[in-house]
Amino acid sequence: MEKPELGRLVICSIVVFLGTLAFSCSVAAEFKKVKAKDMKLDGSLCSLPRSSAFGLGIAAVVCLSIAQIVGTSTVCIRSGDKKKTSRSRIVYITLLVLSWISFGSAVILLATGSSMNGGQPYGKGWMDGNCYIVRNEVFLGAAVLVVTTVVFTLGFTYAVGATIRHRTRPDEGGRDHQQRKVIN
Protein backbone atom coordinates (compact mmCIF):
# COMPACT_ATOMS: atom_id res chain seq x y z
CA MET A 1 0.00 0.00 0.00
CA GLU A 2 1.35 3.40 -0.96
CA LYS A 3 1.82 6.20 1.51
CA PRO A 4 -0.26 9.31 0.74
CA GLU A 5 1.70 12.18 -0.72
CA LEU A 6 2.56 14.90 1.74
CA GLY A 7 1.39 17.63 -0.65
CA ARG A 8 -2.03 16.09 -1.11
CA LEU A 9 -2.34 15.59 2.65
CA VAL A 10 -1.49 19.26 3.29
CA ILE A 11 -4.00 20.42 0.66
CA CYS A 12 -6.74 18.23 2.11
CA SER A 13 -5.93 19.47 5.61
CA ILE A 14 -6.17 23.11 4.50
CA VAL A 15 -9.48 22.48 2.71
CA VAL A 16 -10.93 20.64 5.73
CA PHE A 17 -9.73 23.29 8.20
CA LEU A 18 -11.10 26.22 6.20
CA GLY A 19 -14.30 24.30 5.45
CA THR A 20 -14.77 23.67 9.16
CA LEU A 21 -14.30 27.37 9.87
CA ALA A 22 -16.79 28.31 7.14
CA PHE A 23 -19.30 25.77 8.48
CA SER A 24 -18.91 27.05 12.05
CA CYS A 25 -19.34 30.67 10.97
CA SER A 26 -22.45 29.76 8.96
CA VAL A 27 -24.07 27.97 11.88
CA ALA A 28 -23.16 30.80 14.28
CA ALA A 29 -24.61 33.36 11.84
CA GLU A 30 -27.94 31.50 11.93
CA PHE A 31 -28.22 32.13 15.66
CA LYS A 32 -26.90 35.72 15.55
CA LYS A 33 -28.98 37.05 12.63
CA VAL A 34 -31.42 39.94 12.99
CA LYS A 35 -34.89 38.85 14.04
CA ALA A 36 -38.28 40.45 13.38
CA LYS A 37 -38.47 41.70 16.98
CA ASP A 38 -35.32 43.80 16.32
CA MET A 39 -37.05 45.82 13.58
CA LYS A 40 -37.94 49.43 14.45
CA LEU A 41 -40.79 51.15 12.65
CA ASP A 42 -41.34 54.87 12.23
CA GLY A 43 -44.51 55.27 10.21
CA SER A 44 -43.82 53.61 6.87
CA LEU A 45 -40.04 53.61 7.42
CA CYS A 46 -38.18 50.77 9.06
CA SER A 47 -34.75 50.21 10.51
CA LEU A 48 -32.73 47.13 11.43
CA PRO A 49 -29.61 47.04 13.59
CA ARG A 50 -26.33 45.60 12.40
CA SER A 51 -25.88 42.01 13.52
CA SER A 52 -22.79 39.91 14.14
CA ALA A 53 -24.19 37.57 11.48
CA PHE A 54 -22.83 40.09 8.97
CA GLY A 55 -19.21 39.47 9.96
CA LEU A 56 -19.74 35.74 10.45
CA GLY A 57 -21.22 35.40 6.97
CA ILE A 58 -18.37 37.35 5.40
CA ALA A 59 -15.83 35.20 7.28
CA ALA A 60 -17.58 32.07 6.02
CA VAL A 61 -17.44 33.34 2.42
CA VAL A 62 -13.73 34.17 2.74
CA CYS A 63 -12.82 30.80 4.31
CA LEU A 64 -14.84 28.83 1.78
CA SER A 65 -13.42 30.82 -1.14
CA ILE A 66 -9.84 30.23 -0.04
CA ALA A 67 -10.53 26.51 0.49
CA GLN A 68 -12.12 26.20 -2.95
CA ILE A 69 -9.33 28.09 -4.70
CA VAL A 70 -6.56 26.18 -2.91
CA GLY A 71 -8.17 22.80 -3.58
CA THR A 72 -9.06 23.54 -7.19
CA SER A 73 -5.92 25.33 -8.34
CA THR A 74 -3.47 22.91 -6.79
CA VAL A 75 -5.31 19.88 -8.09
CA CYS A 76 -5.80 21.41 -11.54
CA ILE A 77 -2.08 22.13 -11.79
CA ARG A 78 -1.26 18.55 -10.89
CA SER A 79 -3.97 16.98 -13.05
CA GLY A 80 -2.08 17.67 -16.24
CA ASP A 81 1.01 15.81 -15.07
CA LYS A 82 0.08 12.28 -16.12
CA LYS A 83 -2.21 10.51 -18.54
CA LYS A 84 -5.68 9.71 -17.28
CA THR A 85 -8.28 7.29 -18.54
CA SER A 86 -11.48 8.75 -19.95
CA ARG A 87 -13.45 7.25 -17.05
CA SER A 88 -11.30 8.92 -14.41
CA ARG A 89 -11.42 12.17 -16.37
CA ILE A 90 -15.24 12.06 -16.33
CA VAL A 91 -15.28 11.44 -12.57
CA TYR A 92 -12.78 14.23 -12.01
CA ILE A 93 -14.66 16.76 -14.14
CA THR A 94 -18.03 15.80 -12.61
CA LEU A 95 -16.73 16.28 -9.07
CA LEU A 96 -15.07 19.55 -10.06
CA VAL A 97 -18.26 20.95 -11.61
CA LEU A 98 -20.41 19.83 -8.66
CA SER A 99 -17.90 21.44 -6.30
CA TRP A 100 -18.13 24.78 -8.08
CA ILE A 101 -21.93 24.63 -8.28
CA SER A 102 -22.29 24.00 -4.54
CA PHE A 103 -19.61 26.64 -3.85
CA GLY A 104 -21.48 29.24 -5.92
CA SER A 105 -24.78 28.43 -4.23
CA ALA A 106 -23.21 28.66 -0.77
CA VAL A 107 -21.57 32.00 -1.57
CA ILE A 108 -24.85 33.44 -2.87
CA LEU A 109 -26.72 32.41 0.30
CA LEU A 110 -23.96 33.61 2.62
CA ALA A 111 -23.36 36.92 0.84
CA THR A 112 -27.07 37.74 0.60
CA GLY A 113 -27.75 36.78 4.20
CA SER A 114 -24.73 38.76 5.38
CA SER A 115 -25.76 41.79 3.39
CA MET A 116 -29.22 41.73 4.94
CA ASN A 117 -27.65 41.67 8.41
CA GLY A 118 -25.34 44.64 7.79
CA GLY A 119 -27.73 47.15 9.31
CA GLN A 120 -30.49 49.11 7.60
CA PRO A 121 -31.11 52.75 8.56
CA TYR A 122 -34.54 54.37 8.23
CA GLY A 123 -35.55 54.81 4.60
CA LYS A 124 -32.48 53.03 3.24
CA GLY A 125 -33.46 49.41 3.52
CA TRP A 126 -31.84 46.51 1.81
CA MET A 127 -33.92 46.94 -1.35
CA ASP A 128 -36.33 49.75 -2.33
CA GLY A 129 -36.20 51.26 1.14
CA ASN A 130 -37.91 48.21 2.63
CA CYS A 131 -36.53 46.11 5.46
CA TYR A 132 -35.98 42.46 4.83
CA ILE A 133 -35.07 39.81 7.34
CA VAL A 134 -33.21 36.62 6.47
CA ARG A 135 -35.52 33.62 6.64
CA ASN A 136 -34.89 30.91 9.18
CA GLU A 137 -32.39 28.25 8.17
CA VAL A 138 -30.83 30.17 5.27
CA PHE A 139 -27.45 30.17 6.98
CA LEU A 140 -27.94 26.50 7.92
CA GLY A 141 -28.62 25.72 4.26
CA ALA A 142 -25.41 27.52 3.40
CA ALA A 143 -23.62 25.42 6.04
CA VAL A 144 -24.86 22.25 4.34
CA LEU A 145 -23.60 23.57 1.01
CA VAL A 146 -20.23 24.35 2.63
CA VAL A 147 -19.93 20.71 3.71
CA THR A 148 -21.01 19.57 0.24
CA THR A 149 -18.40 21.79 -1.38
CA VAL A 150 -15.65 20.46 0.89
CA VAL A 151 -16.66 16.84 0.21
CA PHE A 152 -16.64 17.38 -3.56
CA THR A 153 -13.31 19.23 -3.36
CA LEU A 154 -11.78 16.38 -1.36
CA GLY A 155 -13.37 13.92 -3.80
CA PHE A 156 -11.70 15.37 -6.85
CA THR A 157 -8.46 15.84 -4.91
CA TYR A 158 -8.54 12.10 -4.28
CA ALA A 159 -9.65 11.30 -7.86
CA VAL A 160 -6.80 13.29 -9.38
CA GLY A 161 -4.31 11.99 -6.84
CA ALA A 162 -5.32 8.41 -7.66
CA THR A 163 -4.81 8.96 -11.37
CA ILE A 164 -1.41 10.62 -11.08
CA ARG A 165 0.02 8.25 -8.49
CA HIS A 166 3.36 6.78 -9.47
CA ARG A 167 2.94 3.30 -10.88
CA THR A 168 5.52 0.60 -11.51
CA ARG A 169 6.85 0.62 -15.05
CA PRO A 170 8.61 -2.09 -16.95
CA ASP A 171 12.39 -1.86 -16.93
CA GLU A 172 14.68 -2.52 -19.89
CA GLY A 173 14.21 -6.30 -19.61
CA GLY A 174 10.41 -6.07 -19.87
CA ARG A 175 9.79 -7.13 -16.27
CA ASP A 176 8.09 -5.03 -13.60
CA HIS A 177 10.28 -3.58 -10.88
CA GLN A 178 8.27 -5.44 -8.28
CA GLN A 179 8.87 -8.79 -10.00
CA ARG A 180 12.62 -8.37 -10.29
CA LYS A 181 14.53 -10.82 -8.09
CA VAL A 182 17.95 -10.19 -6.71
CA ILE A 183 20.30 -13.11 -7.29
CA ASN A 184 23.05 -13.50 -4.75
mmCIF file of C-alpha atoms in Angstrom, residues 7-25 59-60 62-72 74-75 99 143 145-158:
data_model
loop_
_atom_site.group_PDB
_atom_site.id
_atom_site.type_symbol
_atom_site.label_atom_id
_atom_site.label_comp_id
_atom_site.label_asym_id
_atom_site.label_seq_id
_atom_site.Cartn_x
_atom_site.Cartn_y
_atom_site.Cartn_z
ATOM 1 C CA GLY A 7 1.387 17.634 -0.646
ATOM 2 C CA ARG A 8 -2.026 16.088 -1.106
ATOM 3 C CA LEU A 9 -2.340 15.586 2.649
ATOM 4 C CA VAL A 10 -1.494 19.258 3.288
ATOM 5 C CA ILE A 11 -3.996 20.422 0.656
ATOM 6 C CA CYS A 12 -6.737 18.227 2.111
ATOM 7 C CA SER A 13 -5.927 19.475 5.607
ATOM 8 C CA ILE A 14 -6.170 23.110 4.499
ATOM 9 C CA VAL A 15 -9.475 22.477 2.713
ATOM 10 C CA VAL A 16 -10.934 20.640 5.725
ATOM 11 C CA PHE A 17 -9.729 23.289 8.202
ATOM 12 C CA LEU A 18 -11.097 26.217 6.196
ATOM 13 C CA GLY A 19 -14.300 24.304 5.449
ATOM 14 C CA THR A 20 -14.771 23.669 9.156
ATOM 15 C CA LEU A 21 -14.298 27.368 9.874
ATOM 16 C CA ALA A 22 -16.790 28.308 7.144
ATOM 17 C CA PHE A 23 -19.296 25.767 8.477
ATOM 18 C CA SER A 24 -18.912 27.051 12.048
ATOM 19 C CA CYS A 25 -19.344 30.667 10.973
ATOM 20 C CA ALA A 59 -15.833 35.203 7.282
ATOM 21 C CA ALA A 60 -17.583 32.068 6.018
ATOM 22 C CA VAL A 62 -13.729 34.166 2.737
ATOM 23 C CA CYS A 63 -12.819 30.797 4.312
ATOM 24 C CA LEU A 64 -14.842 28.827 1.777
ATOM 25 C CA SER A 65 -13.425 30.820 -1.136
ATOM 26 C CA ILE A 66 -9.838 30.230 -0.037
ATOM 27 C CA ALA A 67 -10.526 26.514 0.492
ATOM 28 C CA GLN A 68 -12.116 26.198 -2.947
ATOM 29 C CA ILE A 69 -9.329 28.089 -4.696
ATOM 30 C CA VAL A 70 -6.556 26.179 -2.907
ATOM 31 C CA GLY A 71 -8.167 22.801 -3.583
ATOM 32 C CA THR A 72 -9.061 23.543 -7.193
ATOM 33 C CA THR A 74 -3.473 22.912 -6.791
ATOM 34 C CA VAL A 75 -5.309 19.883 -8.092
ATOM 35 C CA SER A 99 -17.905 21.435 -6.295
ATOM 36 C CA ALA A 143 -23.615 25.418 6.038
ATOM 37 C CA LEU A 145 -23.597 23.574 1.009
ATOM 38 C CA VAL A 146 -20.228 24.352 2.633
ATOM 39 C CA VAL A 147 -19.931 20.709 3.710
ATOM 40 C CA THR A 148 -21.009 19.569 0.239
ATOM 41 C CA THR A 149 -18.397 21.791 -1.378
ATOM 42 C CA VAL A 150 -15.649 20.458 0.888
ATOM 43 C CA VAL A 151 -16.661 16.842 0.210
ATOM 44 C CA PHE A 152 -16.645 17.384 -3.561
ATOM 45 C CA THR A 153 -13.312 19.229 -3.357
ATOM 46 C CA LEU A 154 -11.780 16.382 -1.358
ATOM 47 C CA GLY A 155 -13.367 13.925 -3.801
ATOM 48 C CA PHE A 156 -11.699 15.372 -6.853
ATOM 49 C CA THR A 157 -8.463 15.839 -4.914
ATOM 50 C CA TYR A 158 -8.538 12.098 -4.281
#
